[in-house]
Structure formats: C-alpha cells, structure tokens
Amino acid sequence: MKKRTLIILSIVGFVLLLGIALAVKVFGDGKTEKDGYNTYQVKADNPIRITGKVSPNTIKTYQNNSQLGDFVSVQVEDGQYVQQGTPLINYAIDWTQRQSLVNQVNQAEADGDQNAINKAWQQLNRYDGQVNNSIYATFPGTVSLQNIKNVGEGEAILQLISDEPEIQTTVSEYDLDKIKVGDKVNIQVNSTGKKGTGKIIKISQLPTSYKQEGSAAQASAAGVSAQASSGEGEENGTSLTTNNPIQNNPSGGNSNETSKYEVIVGDLDFKVRNGYSVEAAIPQDTLKLPKEVLTKDNYVYVVDKQGKAHKTKVEYDEENGTLIVKKGVKKGDKLIKNPDSKVQDGKKVEVSE
C-alpha cells in the first residue's frame, strides 16, 4: 500500500514539475518557442485635436463719410466679388477741395520752401488716401450691402469680406511645444463632411488670459486719450494723441487654470463658408517607444522583412517613462520587446504575429 502511494505521489510530483517548467517557459520571458518574441511597431504620436469656426481674414466696413460729400449710391451688388481697386460707392465730391490742396503744393514748390512742400504734399496725400479708403476696394473680396437708403453720417453702407478664410482655435500649454507655424492641419467641416487641409499661419505669444486683461487696459487708456485730446494744445481743430497702453506686472489669469494659446489656420485648399464649424487634427511626427524595447546597453533590435534582427543604436529623451526618439529608428520599424541574450545581430529571429 505504501509502495503504491509512493508511486502515485511521484507521478503527481512529476506532473507538477512539468507544469512549472512549462509555465516558466511561457510566462517567464514573455514568449514561447512557437509564438516567438513580442514586437512593437514604431508609430507617431497621436494627432492634436482642435475645433473652431471658419472666419474671413479681414472684414472692412465702409461707413458714410460726409467729409467727402453727400452719399449718392453704391456701384456694386450684394454678393458681388470684386478685385482690389474696384469703385464701390458714389459720393457727390466737391473736387475744389482737392484742387486747393494741389495749388498749395504748386505754390510751395515755386517758393522753394522744403518744409512747406513736405506739409503740402502730406495734406494732399492724406486727402487722396481718405478718398481711396472710403470709395475703393482695398483688397479682393465679396460685397455685403448693409444700408443704401437714408444713410446717416458714420452709418455702415456695405462690408467687404476677404476671400481668404481662416480657422481660429486654441491649443493648451501641454500641446504648444508640439506645433509650429507651417504645420499641416487636416480639416473636416461638421455640417457637410467636406474635408481639406490647411496650415498653421500664426501662434500667439501670450495666452488668451493676457489678451482679456489687455483689452481692459486698452479701454482705460482710450478714456485717458480722449480726455487728453479735448485739452489744450490743439491747433486748427486737430491734435496728436497716442494710445499705447502699458500693462505693469500682468497676472496672466488664474494659476489653477490651464493656459490656452490662440492658433490661426489658413491657406485652406478647399472652399468653405464663413461661420461653419470644423474639427481638425494636427499630425505629429514625434516617435515614442516603450522601455521594453531597450537592451541593457540601450540598443534596440529592428526586425527586417526577412525576419532578421539588427542591433541599432537609438538616441532618445525620456518623458514620464516613455522614450521620445531623437535618432535611430523610423515610423513603421518593428522592434523586439524584452530582447534577451538569444537575440543576435544579423540573425533570424522568431517573432509573434
């Protein structure tokens, strides 16, 4: 009886030892002879997701300027596309005012007084600039009529909308260092599903919190400037005032809030209506690796299409336990995870699918 028990115990012990050996083989080094080594395929970091609305690069509002003369009519239609220099508005202009300025130039040049010449030309150029700015299209764009009947002084007659749409959005401080001017942006219009591309044309230097604080400072400075312009020192009803506000020790917003920076995406390669909302992605070229691919001497093994392992030196920075590749491997490379002494440079290696 004892002999039979010993035989049974021996068999059980043998089975247990065999099971332990198999477990070590399978789980001890993360691979089996059949499955081979696990691998990691090098891939780029996830794209930065942004949202925004399409808006024109520039909108110019043409207001009734009675200093030129009485408003007569517009010379364009609503929705009409115009080139730079196209006449938009008719005024009953009294050209004797300009002729008077021309006469002043001629008289100053005849007298040879350089200071008088400069001043006369300055006044004439200012008048011509005012006429051009109030009548002609200063850039190519689409006309939007606002009011063409009983227009009061300073009231809007029409708007000129530039034909260069942009997307205004923001990125957080955590993504700011991952982007730069000129980066490609993949765009999709929410309402239509239309897709296209653009590129980053501007990244603000200060977060949006500074912009909000700066607006308050400008409003305060504007009030001071207005008071200054109504004081003494005016000559012939005109005065020179400045409005360059200074912010001392700006706070930059709540220290507990994540800063956001304004980003403008332009150079869109497709037509899209102003005001449409979009979702976009900024592709990232940064390559990241897990620590498991490193050998003890900080190399990696790259497996080629023939299944051969190539020992490769990789340069990297470490960030929160992840390796940020600087040099050595490229997107799509297949690397051996947990390489051991059995892996040899230039030799074929079994890898799991």
mmCIF file with all atom_site columns, C-alpha atoms in Angstrom, residues 193-304:
data_model
loop_
_atom_site.group_PDB
_atom_site.id
_atom_site.type_symbol
_atom_site.label_atom_id
_atom_site.label_alt_id
_atom_site.label_comp_id
_atom_site.label_asym_id
_atom_site.label_entity_id
_atom_site.label_seq_id
_atom_site.pdbx_PDB_ins_code
_atom_site.Cartn_x
_atom_site.Cartn_y
_atom_site.Cartn_z
_atom_site.occupancy
_atom_site.B_iso_or_equiv
_atom_site.pdbx_formal_charge
_atom_site.auth_seq_id
_atom_site.auth_comp_id
_atom_site.auth_asym_id
_atom_site.auth_atom_id
_atom_site.pdbx_PDB_model_num
ATOM 1   C CA . GLY A 1 193 ? -18.452 66.381  -44.003 1.00 0.00 ? 193 GLY A CA 1
ATOM 2   C CA . LYS A 1 194 ? -16.244 68.110  -46.554 1.00 0.00 ? 194 LYS A CA 1
ATOM 3   C CA . LYS A 1 195 ? -12.531 67.540  -45.995 1.00 0.00 ? 195 LYS A CA 1
ATOM 4   C CA . GLY A 1 196 ? -9.433  69.520  -46.820 1.00 0.00 ? 196 GLY A CA 1
ATOM 5   C CA . THR A 1 197 ? -6.136  70.745  -45.472 1.00 0.00 ? 197 THR A CA 1
ATOM 6   C CA . GLY A 1 198 ? -4.609  73.974  -44.265 1.00 0.00 ? 198 GLY A CA 1
ATOM 7   C CA . LYS A 1 199 ? -1.568  75.042  -42.315 1.00 0.00 ? 199 LYS A CA 1
ATOM 8   C CA . ILE A 1 200 ? -0.795  76.954  -39.147 1.00 0.00 ? 200 ILE A CA 1
ATOM 9   C CA . ILE A 1 201 ? -0.054  80.575  -40.053 1.00 0.00 ? 201 ILE A CA 1
ATOM 10  C CA . LYS A 1 202 ? 0.081   82.132  -36.585 1.00 0.00 ? 202 LYS A CA 1
ATOM 11  C CA . ILE A 1 203 ? 0.566   81.105  -32.953 1.00 0.00 ? 203 ILE A CA 1
ATOM 12  C CA . SER A 1 204 ? 0.031   83.753  -30.284 1.00 0.00 ? 204 SER A CA 1
ATOM 13  C CA . GLN A 1 205 ? 2.930   84.572  -27.998 1.00 0.00 ? 205 GLN A CA 1
ATOM 14  C CA . LEU A 1 206 ? 0.696   85.134  -24.976 1.00 0.00 ? 206 LEU A CA 1
ATOM 15  C CA . PRO A 1 207 ? -2.183  83.023  -23.638 1.00 0.00 ? 207 PRO A CA 1
ATOM 16  C CA . THR A 1 208 ? -5.760  84.191  -24.104 1.00 0.00 ? 208 THR A CA 1
ATOM 17  C CA . SER A 1 209 ? -5.923  85.304  -20.459 1.00 0.00 ? 209 SER A CA 1
ATOM 18  C CA . TYR A 1 210 ? -3.414  88.087  -21.211 1.00 0.00 ? 210 TYR A CA 1
ATOM 19  C CA . LYS A 1 211 ? -5.483  89.163  -24.199 1.00 0.00 ? 211 LYS A CA 1
ATOM 20  C CA . GLN A 1 212 ? -8.545  89.625  -21.999 1.00 0.00 ? 212 GLN A CA 1
ATOM 21  C CA . GLU A 1 213 ? -6.584  91.624  -19.453 1.00 0.00 ? 213 GLU A CA 1
ATOM 22  C CA . GLY A 1 214 ? -5.037  93.704  -22.242 1.00 0.00 ? 214 GLY A CA 1
ATOM 23  C CA . SER A 1 215 ? -8.471  94.649  -23.565 1.00 0.00 ? 215 SER A CA 1
ATOM 24  C CA . ALA A 1 216 ? -9.365  96.195  -20.216 1.00 0.00 ? 216 ALA A CA 1
ATOM 25  C CA . ALA A 1 217 ? -6.105  98.137  -20.194 1.00 0.00 ? 217 ALA A CA 1
ATOM 26  C CA . GLN A 1 218 ? -6.742  99.445  -23.704 1.00 0.00 ? 218 GLN A CA 1
ATOM 27  C CA . ALA A 1 219 ? -10.237 100.604 -22.777 1.00 0.00 ? 219 ALA A CA 1
ATOM 28  C CA . SER A 1 220 ? -8.826  102.514 -19.817 1.00 0.00 ? 220 SER A CA 1
ATOM 29  C CA . ALA A 1 221 ? -6.103  104.071 -21.949 1.00 0.00 ? 221 ALA A CA 1
ATOM 30  C CA . ALA A 1 222 ? -8.641  105.083 -24.584 1.00 0.00 ? 222 ALA A CA 1
ATOM 31  C CA . GLY A 1 223 ? -10.533 107.079 -21.963 1.00 0.00 ? 223 GLY A CA 1
ATOM 32  C CA . VAL A 1 224 ? -7.344  108.893 -20.917 1.00 0.00 ? 224 VAL A CA 1
ATOM 33  C CA . SER A 1 225 ? -6.506  109.579 -24.569 1.00 0.00 ? 225 SER A CA 1
ATOM 34  C CA . ALA A 1 226 ? -9.976  111.021 -25.197 1.00 0.00 ? 226 ALA A CA 1
ATOM 35  C CA . GLN A 1 227 ? -9.564  113.381 -22.246 1.00 0.00 ? 227 GLN A CA 1
ATOM 36  C CA . ALA A 1 228 ? -6.144  114.452 -23.494 1.00 0.00 ? 228 ALA A CA 1
ATOM 37  C CA . SER A 1 229 ? -7.463  115.240 -26.973 1.00 0.00 ? 229 SER A CA 1
ATOM 38  C CA . SER A 1 230 ? -10.038 117.637 -25.548 1.00 0.00 ? 230 SER A CA 1
ATOM 39  C CA . GLY A 1 231 ? -7.449  119.657 -23.623 1.00 0.00 ? 231 GLY A CA 1
ATOM 40  C CA . GLU A 1 232 ? -5.147  122.469 -24.567 1.00 0.00 ? 232 GLU A CA 1
ATOM 41  C CA . GLY A 1 233 ? -2.507  122.353 -27.277 1.00 0.00 ? 233 GLY A CA 1
ATOM 42  C CA . GLU A 1 234 ? -4.875  121.842 -30.184 1.00 0.00 ? 234 GLU A CA 1
ATOM 43  C CA . GLU A 1 235 ? -4.069  123.695 -33.369 1.00 0.00 ? 235 GLU A CA 1
ATOM 44  C CA . ASN A 1 236 ? -6.614  124.364 -36.092 1.00 0.00 ? 236 ASN A CA 1
ATOM 45  C CA . GLY A 1 237 ? -9.038  121.901 -34.515 1.00 0.00 ? 237 GLY A CA 1
ATOM 46  C CA . THR A 1 238 ? -6.581  118.970 -34.676 1.00 0.00 ? 238 THR A CA 1
ATOM 47  C CA . SER A 1 239 ? -4.323  117.323 -32.118 1.00 0.00 ? 239 SER A CA 1
ATOM 48  C CA . LEU A 1 240 ? -1.878  114.449 -31.988 1.00 0.00 ? 240 LEU A CA 1
ATOM 49  C CA . THR A 1 241 ? -2.737  111.790 -29.433 1.00 0.00 ? 241 THR A CA 1
ATOM 50  C CA . THR A 1 242 ? -1.282  108.388 -28.669 1.00 0.00 ? 242 THR A CA 1
ATOM 51  C CA . ASN A 1 243 ? -2.923  105.236 -27.402 1.00 0.00 ? 243 ASN A CA 1
ATOM 52  C CA . ASN A 1 244 ? -0.173  102.782 -26.448 1.00 0.00 ? 244 ASN A CA 1
ATOM 53  C CA . PRO A 1 245 ? -1.253  101.266 -23.112 1.00 0.00 ? 245 PRO A CA 1
ATOM 54  C CA . ILE A 1 246 ? 1.291   99.640  -20.823 1.00 0.00 ? 246 ILE A CA 1
ATOM 55  C CA . GLN A 1 247 ? 0.495   96.687  -18.556 1.00 0.00 ? 247 GLN A CA 1
ATOM 56  C CA . ASN A 1 248 ? 2.661   96.531  -15.460 1.00 0.00 ? 248 ASN A CA 1
ATOM 57  C CA . ASN A 1 249 ? 3.049   93.072  -13.903 1.00 0.00 ? 249 ASN A CA 1
ATOM 58  C CA . PRO A 1 250 ? 0.227   91.367  -15.861 1.00 0.00 ? 250 PRO A CA 1
ATOM 59  C CA . SER A 1 251 ? -1.160  88.411  -13.947 1.00 0.00 ? 251 SER A CA 1
ATOM 60  C CA . GLY A 1 252 ? -1.846  86.048  -16.843 1.00 0.00 ? 252 GLY A CA 1
ATOM 61  C CA . GLY A 1 253 ? -5.038  84.650  -15.324 1.00 0.00 ? 253 GLY A CA 1
ATOM 62  C CA . ASN A 1 254 ? -5.919  82.085  -12.678 1.00 0.00 ? 254 ASN A CA 1
ATOM 63  C CA . SER A 1 255 ? -2.902  79.972  -11.687 1.00 0.00 ? 255 SER A CA 1
ATOM 64  C CA . ASN A 1 256 ? -5.156  76.907  -11.327 1.00 0.00 ? 256 ASN A CA 1
ATOM 65  C CA . GLU A 1 257 ? -6.369  77.081  -14.936 1.00 0.00 ? 257 GLU A CA 1
ATOM 66  C CA . THR A 1 258 ? -4.557  75.596  -17.928 1.00 0.00 ? 258 THR A CA 1
ATOM 67  C CA . SER A 1 259 ? -3.365  78.312  -20.287 1.00 0.00 ? 259 SER A CA 1
ATOM 68  C CA . LYS A 1 260 ? -4.652  78.323  -23.852 1.00 0.00 ? 260 LYS A CA 1
ATOM 69  C CA . TYR A 1 261 ? -2.991  79.937  -26.853 1.00 0.00 ? 261 TYR A CA 1
ATOM 70  C CA . GLU A 1 262 ? -4.722  81.248  -29.956 1.00 0.00 ? 262 GLU A CA 1
ATOM 71  C CA . VAL A 1 263 ? -3.810  79.481  -33.189 1.00 0.00 ? 263 VAL A CA 1
ATOM 72  C CA . ILE A 1 264 ? -4.855  80.572  -36.682 1.00 0.00 ? 264 ILE A CA 1
ATOM 73  C CA . VAL A 1 265 ? -5.080  78.035  -39.506 1.00 0.00 ? 265 VAL A CA 1
ATOM 74  C CA . GLY A 1 266 ? -5.042  79.440  -43.037 1.00 0.00 ? 266 GLY A CA 1
ATOM 75  C CA . ASP A 1 267 ? -4.116  78.575  -46.631 1.00 0.00 ? 267 ASP A CA 1
ATOM 76  C CA . LEU A 1 268 ? -7.163  76.296  -46.875 1.00 0.00 ? 268 LEU A CA 1
ATOM 77  C CA . ASP A 1 269 ? -7.150  74.203  -50.055 1.00 0.00 ? 269 ASP A CA 1
ATOM 78  C CA . PHE A 1 270 ? -10.955 73.972  -50.306 1.00 0.00 ? 270 PHE A CA 1
ATOM 79  C CA . LYS A 1 271 ? -13.971 76.273  -50.384 1.00 0.00 ? 271 LYS A CA 1
ATOM 80  C CA . VAL A 1 272 ? -15.936 76.634  -47.155 1.00 0.00 ? 272 VAL A CA 1
ATOM 81  C CA . ARG A 1 273 ? -18.496 79.166  -45.998 1.00 0.00 ? 273 ARG A CA 1
ATOM 82  C CA . ASN A 1 274 ? -17.665 81.616  -43.228 1.00 0.00 ? 274 ASN A CA 1
ATOM 83  C CA . GLY A 1 275 ? -19.183 80.651  -39.890 1.00 0.00 ? 275 GLY A CA 1
ATOM 84  C CA . TYR A 1 276 ? -19.100 76.882  -40.448 1.00 0.00 ? 276 TYR A CA 1
ATOM 85  C CA . SER A 1 277 ? -17.725 74.882  -37.510 1.00 0.00 ? 277 SER A CA 1
ATOM 86  C CA . VAL A 1 278 ? -14.945 72.400  -38.143 1.00 0.00 ? 278 VAL A CA 1
ATOM 87  C CA . GLU A 1 279 ? -12.961 69.684  -36.462 1.00 0.00 ? 279 GLU A CA 1
ATOM 88  C CA . ALA A 1 280 ? -9.298  69.378  -37.304 1.00 0.00 ? 280 ALA A CA 1
ATOM 89  C CA . ALA A 1 281 ? -6.201  67.399  -36.444 1.00 0.00 ? 281 ALA A CA 1
ATOM 90  C CA . ILE A 1 282 ? -2.561  68.445  -36.411 1.00 0.00 ? 282 ILE A CA 1
ATOM 91  C CA . PRO A 1 283 ? -0.472  65.342  -37.283 1.00 0.00 ? 283 PRO A CA 1
ATOM 92  C CA . GLN A 1 284 ? 2.505   64.676  -35.033 1.00 0.00 ? 284 GLN A CA 1
ATOM 93  C CA . ASP A 1 285 ? 5.908   63.408  -36.193 1.00 0.00 ? 285 ASP A CA 1
ATOM 94  C CA . THR A 1 286 ? 7.120   62.594  -32.682 1.00 0.00 ? 286 THR A CA 1
ATOM 95  C CA . LEU A 1 287 ? 8.027   58.907  -32.293 1.00 0.00 ? 287 LEU A CA 1
ATOM 96  C CA . LYS A 1 288 ? 7.569   57.230  -28.914 1.00 0.00 ? 288 LYS A CA 1
ATOM 97  C CA . LEU A 1 289 ? 8.873   53.883  -27.648 1.00 0.00 ? 289 LEU A CA 1
ATOM 98  C CA . PRO A 1 290 ? 8.188   51.764  -24.566 1.00 0.00 ? 290 PRO A CA 1
ATOM 99  C CA . LYS A 1 291 ? 11.148  50.955  -22.342 1.00 0.00 ? 291 LYS A CA 1
ATOM 100 C CA . GLU A 1 292 ? 10.635  47.234  -23.040 1.00 0.00 ? 292 GLU A CA 1
ATOM 101 C CA . VAL A 1 293 ? 12.355  47.519  -26.436 1.00 0.00 ? 293 VAL A CA 1
ATOM 102 C CA . LEU A 1 294 ? 15.711  48.571  -24.948 1.00 0.00 ? 294 LEU A CA 1
ATOM 103 C CA . THR A 1 295 ? 18.614  46.197  -24.354 1.00 0.00 ? 295 THR A CA 1
ATOM 104 C CA . LYS A 1 296 ? 20.755  46.536  -21.254 1.00 0.00 ? 296 LYS A CA 1
ATOM 105 C CA . ASP A 1 297 ? 23.188  48.738  -23.205 1.00 0.00 ? 297 ASP A CA 1
ATOM 106 C CA . ASN A 1 298 ? 20.365  50.944  -24.581 1.00 0.00 ? 298 ASN A CA 1
ATOM 107 C CA . TYR A 1 299 ? 20.191  49.493  -28.073 1.00 0.00 ? 299 TYR A CA 1
ATOM 108 C CA . VAL A 1 300 ? 17.133  48.122  -29.878 1.00 0.00 ? 300 VAL A CA 1
ATOM 109 C CA . TYR A 1 301 ? 16.678  45.236  -32.286 1.00 0.00 ? 301 TYR A CA 1
ATOM 110 C CA . VAL A 1 302 ? 14.939  46.119  -35.539 1.00 0.00 ? 302 VAL A CA 1
ATOM 111 C CA . VAL A 1 303 ? 13.405  43.149  -37.378 1.00 0.00 ? 303 VAL A CA 1
ATOM 112 C CA . ASP A 1 304 ? 13.531  43.397  -41.184 1.00 0.00 ? 304 ASP A CA 1
#
